[in-house]
PDB file of C-alpha atoms in Angstrom:
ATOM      1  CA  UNK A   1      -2.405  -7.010   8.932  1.00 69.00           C
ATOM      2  CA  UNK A   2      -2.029  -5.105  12.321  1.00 79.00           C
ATOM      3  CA  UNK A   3       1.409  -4.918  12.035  1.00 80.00           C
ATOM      4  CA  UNK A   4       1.008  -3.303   8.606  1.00 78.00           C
ATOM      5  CA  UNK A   5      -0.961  -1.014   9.941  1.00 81.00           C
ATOM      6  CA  UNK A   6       0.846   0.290  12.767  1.00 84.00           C
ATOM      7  CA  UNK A   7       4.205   0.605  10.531  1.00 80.00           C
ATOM      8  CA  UNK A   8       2.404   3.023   8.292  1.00 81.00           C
ATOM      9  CA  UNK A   9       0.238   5.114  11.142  1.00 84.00           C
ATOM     10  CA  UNK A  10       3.396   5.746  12.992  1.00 83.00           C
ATOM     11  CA  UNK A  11       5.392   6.264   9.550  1.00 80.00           C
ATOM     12  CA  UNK A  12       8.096   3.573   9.511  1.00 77.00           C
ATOM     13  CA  UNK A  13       6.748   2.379   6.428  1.00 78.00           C
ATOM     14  CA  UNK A  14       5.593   4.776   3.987  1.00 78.00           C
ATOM     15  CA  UNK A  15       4.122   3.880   0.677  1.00 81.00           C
ATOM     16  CA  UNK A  16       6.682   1.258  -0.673  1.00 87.00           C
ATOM     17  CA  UNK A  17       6.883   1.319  -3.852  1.00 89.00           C
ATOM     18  CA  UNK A  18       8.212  -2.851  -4.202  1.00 89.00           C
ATOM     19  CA  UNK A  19       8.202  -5.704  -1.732  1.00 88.00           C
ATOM     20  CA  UNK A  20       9.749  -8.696  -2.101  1.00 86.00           C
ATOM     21  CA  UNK A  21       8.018 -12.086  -0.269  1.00 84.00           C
ATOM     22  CA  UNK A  22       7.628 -15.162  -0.607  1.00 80.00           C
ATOM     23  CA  UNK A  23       4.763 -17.181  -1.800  1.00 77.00           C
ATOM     24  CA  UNK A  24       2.492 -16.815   0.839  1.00 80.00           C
ATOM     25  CA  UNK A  25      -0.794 -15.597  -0.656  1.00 84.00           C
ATOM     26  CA  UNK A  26      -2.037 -14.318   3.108  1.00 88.00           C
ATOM     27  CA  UNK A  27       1.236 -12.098   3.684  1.00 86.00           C
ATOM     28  CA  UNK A  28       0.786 -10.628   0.037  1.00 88.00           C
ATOM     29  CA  UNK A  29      -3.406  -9.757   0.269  1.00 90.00           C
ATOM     30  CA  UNK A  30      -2.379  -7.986   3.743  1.00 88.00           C
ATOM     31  CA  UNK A  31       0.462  -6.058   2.647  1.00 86.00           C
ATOM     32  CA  UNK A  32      -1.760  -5.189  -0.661  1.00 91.00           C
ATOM     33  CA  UNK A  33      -4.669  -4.051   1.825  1.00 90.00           C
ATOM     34  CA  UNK A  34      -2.786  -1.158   3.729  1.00 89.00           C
ATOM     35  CA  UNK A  35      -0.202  -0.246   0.958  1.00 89.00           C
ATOM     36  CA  UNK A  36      -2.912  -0.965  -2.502  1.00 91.00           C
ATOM     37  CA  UNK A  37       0.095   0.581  -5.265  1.00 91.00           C
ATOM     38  CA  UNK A  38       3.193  -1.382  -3.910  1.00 90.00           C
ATOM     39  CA  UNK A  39       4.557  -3.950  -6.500  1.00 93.00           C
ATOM     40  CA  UNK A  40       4.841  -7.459  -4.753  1.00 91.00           C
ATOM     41  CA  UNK A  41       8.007  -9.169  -6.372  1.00 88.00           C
ATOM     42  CA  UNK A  42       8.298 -12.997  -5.380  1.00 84.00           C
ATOM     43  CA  UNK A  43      11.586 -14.483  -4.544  1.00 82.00           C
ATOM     44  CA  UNK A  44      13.023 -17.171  -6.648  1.00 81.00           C
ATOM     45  CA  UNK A  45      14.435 -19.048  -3.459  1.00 84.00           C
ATOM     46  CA  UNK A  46      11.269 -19.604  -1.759  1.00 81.00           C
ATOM     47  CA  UNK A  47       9.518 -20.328  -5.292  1.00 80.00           C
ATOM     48  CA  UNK A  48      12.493 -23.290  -5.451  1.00 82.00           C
ATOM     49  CA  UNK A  49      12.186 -23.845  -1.866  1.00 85.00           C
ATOM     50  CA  UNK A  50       8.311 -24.530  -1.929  1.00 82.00           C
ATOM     51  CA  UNK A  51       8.745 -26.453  -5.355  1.00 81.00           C
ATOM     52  CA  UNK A  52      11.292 -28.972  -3.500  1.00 83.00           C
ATOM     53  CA  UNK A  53       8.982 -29.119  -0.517  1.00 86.00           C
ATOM     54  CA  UNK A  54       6.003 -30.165  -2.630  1.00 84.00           C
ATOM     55  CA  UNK A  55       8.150 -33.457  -4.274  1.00 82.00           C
ATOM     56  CA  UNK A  56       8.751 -34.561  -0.932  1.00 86.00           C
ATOM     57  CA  UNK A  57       5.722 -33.977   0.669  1.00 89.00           C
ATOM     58  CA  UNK A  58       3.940 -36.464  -2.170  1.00 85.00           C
ATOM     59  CA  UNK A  59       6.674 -38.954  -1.482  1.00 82.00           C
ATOM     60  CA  UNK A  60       8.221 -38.158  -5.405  1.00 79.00           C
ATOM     61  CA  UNK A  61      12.155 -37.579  -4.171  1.00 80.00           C
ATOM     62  CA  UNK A  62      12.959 -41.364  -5.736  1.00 80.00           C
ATOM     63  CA  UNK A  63      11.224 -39.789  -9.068  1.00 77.00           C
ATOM     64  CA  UNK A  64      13.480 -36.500  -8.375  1.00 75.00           C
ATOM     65  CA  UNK A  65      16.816 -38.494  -7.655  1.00 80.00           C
ATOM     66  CA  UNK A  66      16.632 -39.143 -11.453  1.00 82.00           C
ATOM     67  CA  UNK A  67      18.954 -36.945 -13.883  1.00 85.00           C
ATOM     68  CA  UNK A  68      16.221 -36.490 -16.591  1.00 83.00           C
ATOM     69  CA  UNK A  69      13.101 -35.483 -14.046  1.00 83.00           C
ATOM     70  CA  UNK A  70      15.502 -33.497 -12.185  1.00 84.00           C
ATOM     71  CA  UNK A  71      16.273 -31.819 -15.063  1.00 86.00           C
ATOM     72  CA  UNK A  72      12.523 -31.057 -16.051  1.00 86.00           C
ATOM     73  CA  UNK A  73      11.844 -29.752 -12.528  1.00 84.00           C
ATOM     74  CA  UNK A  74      14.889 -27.401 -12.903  1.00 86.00           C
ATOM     75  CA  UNK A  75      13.774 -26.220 -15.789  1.00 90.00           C
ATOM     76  CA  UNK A  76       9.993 -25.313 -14.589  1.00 86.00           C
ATOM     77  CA  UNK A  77      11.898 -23.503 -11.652  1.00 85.00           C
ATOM     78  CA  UNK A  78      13.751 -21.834 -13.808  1.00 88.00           C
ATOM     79  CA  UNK A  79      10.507 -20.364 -15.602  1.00 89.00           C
ATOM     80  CA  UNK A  80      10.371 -17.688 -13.224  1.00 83.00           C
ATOM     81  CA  UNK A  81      13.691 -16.456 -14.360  1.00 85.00           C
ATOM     82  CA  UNK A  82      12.543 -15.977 -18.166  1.00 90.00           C
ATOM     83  CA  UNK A  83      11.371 -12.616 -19.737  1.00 92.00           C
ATOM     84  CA  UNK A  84       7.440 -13.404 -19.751  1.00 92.00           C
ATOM     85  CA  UNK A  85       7.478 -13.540 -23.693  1.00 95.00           C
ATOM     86  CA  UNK A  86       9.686 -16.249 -23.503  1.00 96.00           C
ATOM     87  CA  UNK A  87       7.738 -18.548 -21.049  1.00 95.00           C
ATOM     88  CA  UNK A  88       5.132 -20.166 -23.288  1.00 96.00           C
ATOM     89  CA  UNK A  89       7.794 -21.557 -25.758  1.00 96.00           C
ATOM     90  CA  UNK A  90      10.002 -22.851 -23.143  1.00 95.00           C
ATOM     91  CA  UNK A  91       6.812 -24.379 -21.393  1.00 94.00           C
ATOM     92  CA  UNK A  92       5.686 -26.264 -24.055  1.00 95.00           C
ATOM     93  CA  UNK A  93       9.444 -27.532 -24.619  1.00 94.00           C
ATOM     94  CA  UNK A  94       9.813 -28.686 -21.101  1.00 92.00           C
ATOM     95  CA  UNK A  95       6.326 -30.314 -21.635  1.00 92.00           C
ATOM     96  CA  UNK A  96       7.571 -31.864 -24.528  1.00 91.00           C
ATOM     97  CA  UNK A  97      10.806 -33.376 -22.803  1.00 88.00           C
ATOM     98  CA  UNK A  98       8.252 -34.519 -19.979  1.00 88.00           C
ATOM     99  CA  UNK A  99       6.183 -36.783 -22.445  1.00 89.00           C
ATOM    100  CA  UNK A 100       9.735 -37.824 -23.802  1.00 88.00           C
ATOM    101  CA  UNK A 101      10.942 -39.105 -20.327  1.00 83.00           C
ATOM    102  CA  UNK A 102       7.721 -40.348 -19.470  1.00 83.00           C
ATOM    103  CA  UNK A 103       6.721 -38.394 -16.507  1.00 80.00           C
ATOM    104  CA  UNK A 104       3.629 -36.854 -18.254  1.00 76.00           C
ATOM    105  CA  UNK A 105       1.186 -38.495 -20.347  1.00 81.00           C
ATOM    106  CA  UNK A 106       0.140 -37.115 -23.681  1.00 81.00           C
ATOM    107  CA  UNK A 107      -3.309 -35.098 -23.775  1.00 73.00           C
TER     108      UNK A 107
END
């Protein structure tokens, strides 16, 4: 937050009109604080990046080595890619594949 604030007082930053970051909530609420009307974009690497990190932190990369649950996980990834219209319908596909595969459970 400092740092924020000592960009704009001395004017190296001035009202940004996008940022781009990665999915850390506490970087994104401080930027937000010192520039409110700046557009925080996410980047699709670090959205991969964290998804990857997650199956092997729960001990799932056996489950992932698999062609079909790879596939589903590639294709939740690749969500964030979609124009938002489109992201219900190819949710409720992938969901669909997931209870085909047997990775989720109907309900």
């Amino acid at each position: 937050l400092h740092v924020f604030r000592v960009l704009k007082a001395f004017g190296i930053v001035n009202d940004p009109t996008t940022v781009s970051t990665d999915f850390e909530l506490a970087l994104s609420n401080a930027f937000l604080k010192i520039f409110p009307r700046t557009k925080i974009s996410r980047c699709a690497f670090h959205l991969y990046q964290a998804v990857l990190r997650k199956i092997q932190n729960r001990h799932l990369t056996q489950l992932y080595d698999n062609a079909n649950t790879k596939h589903f996980f590639k294709g939740l990834m690749a969500l964030s890619l979609l124009p938002p219209a489109e992201i219900p319908a190819y949710f409720d596909a992938l969901k669909h594949e997931a209870i085909q595969i047997k990775l989720l459970v109907p309900g």
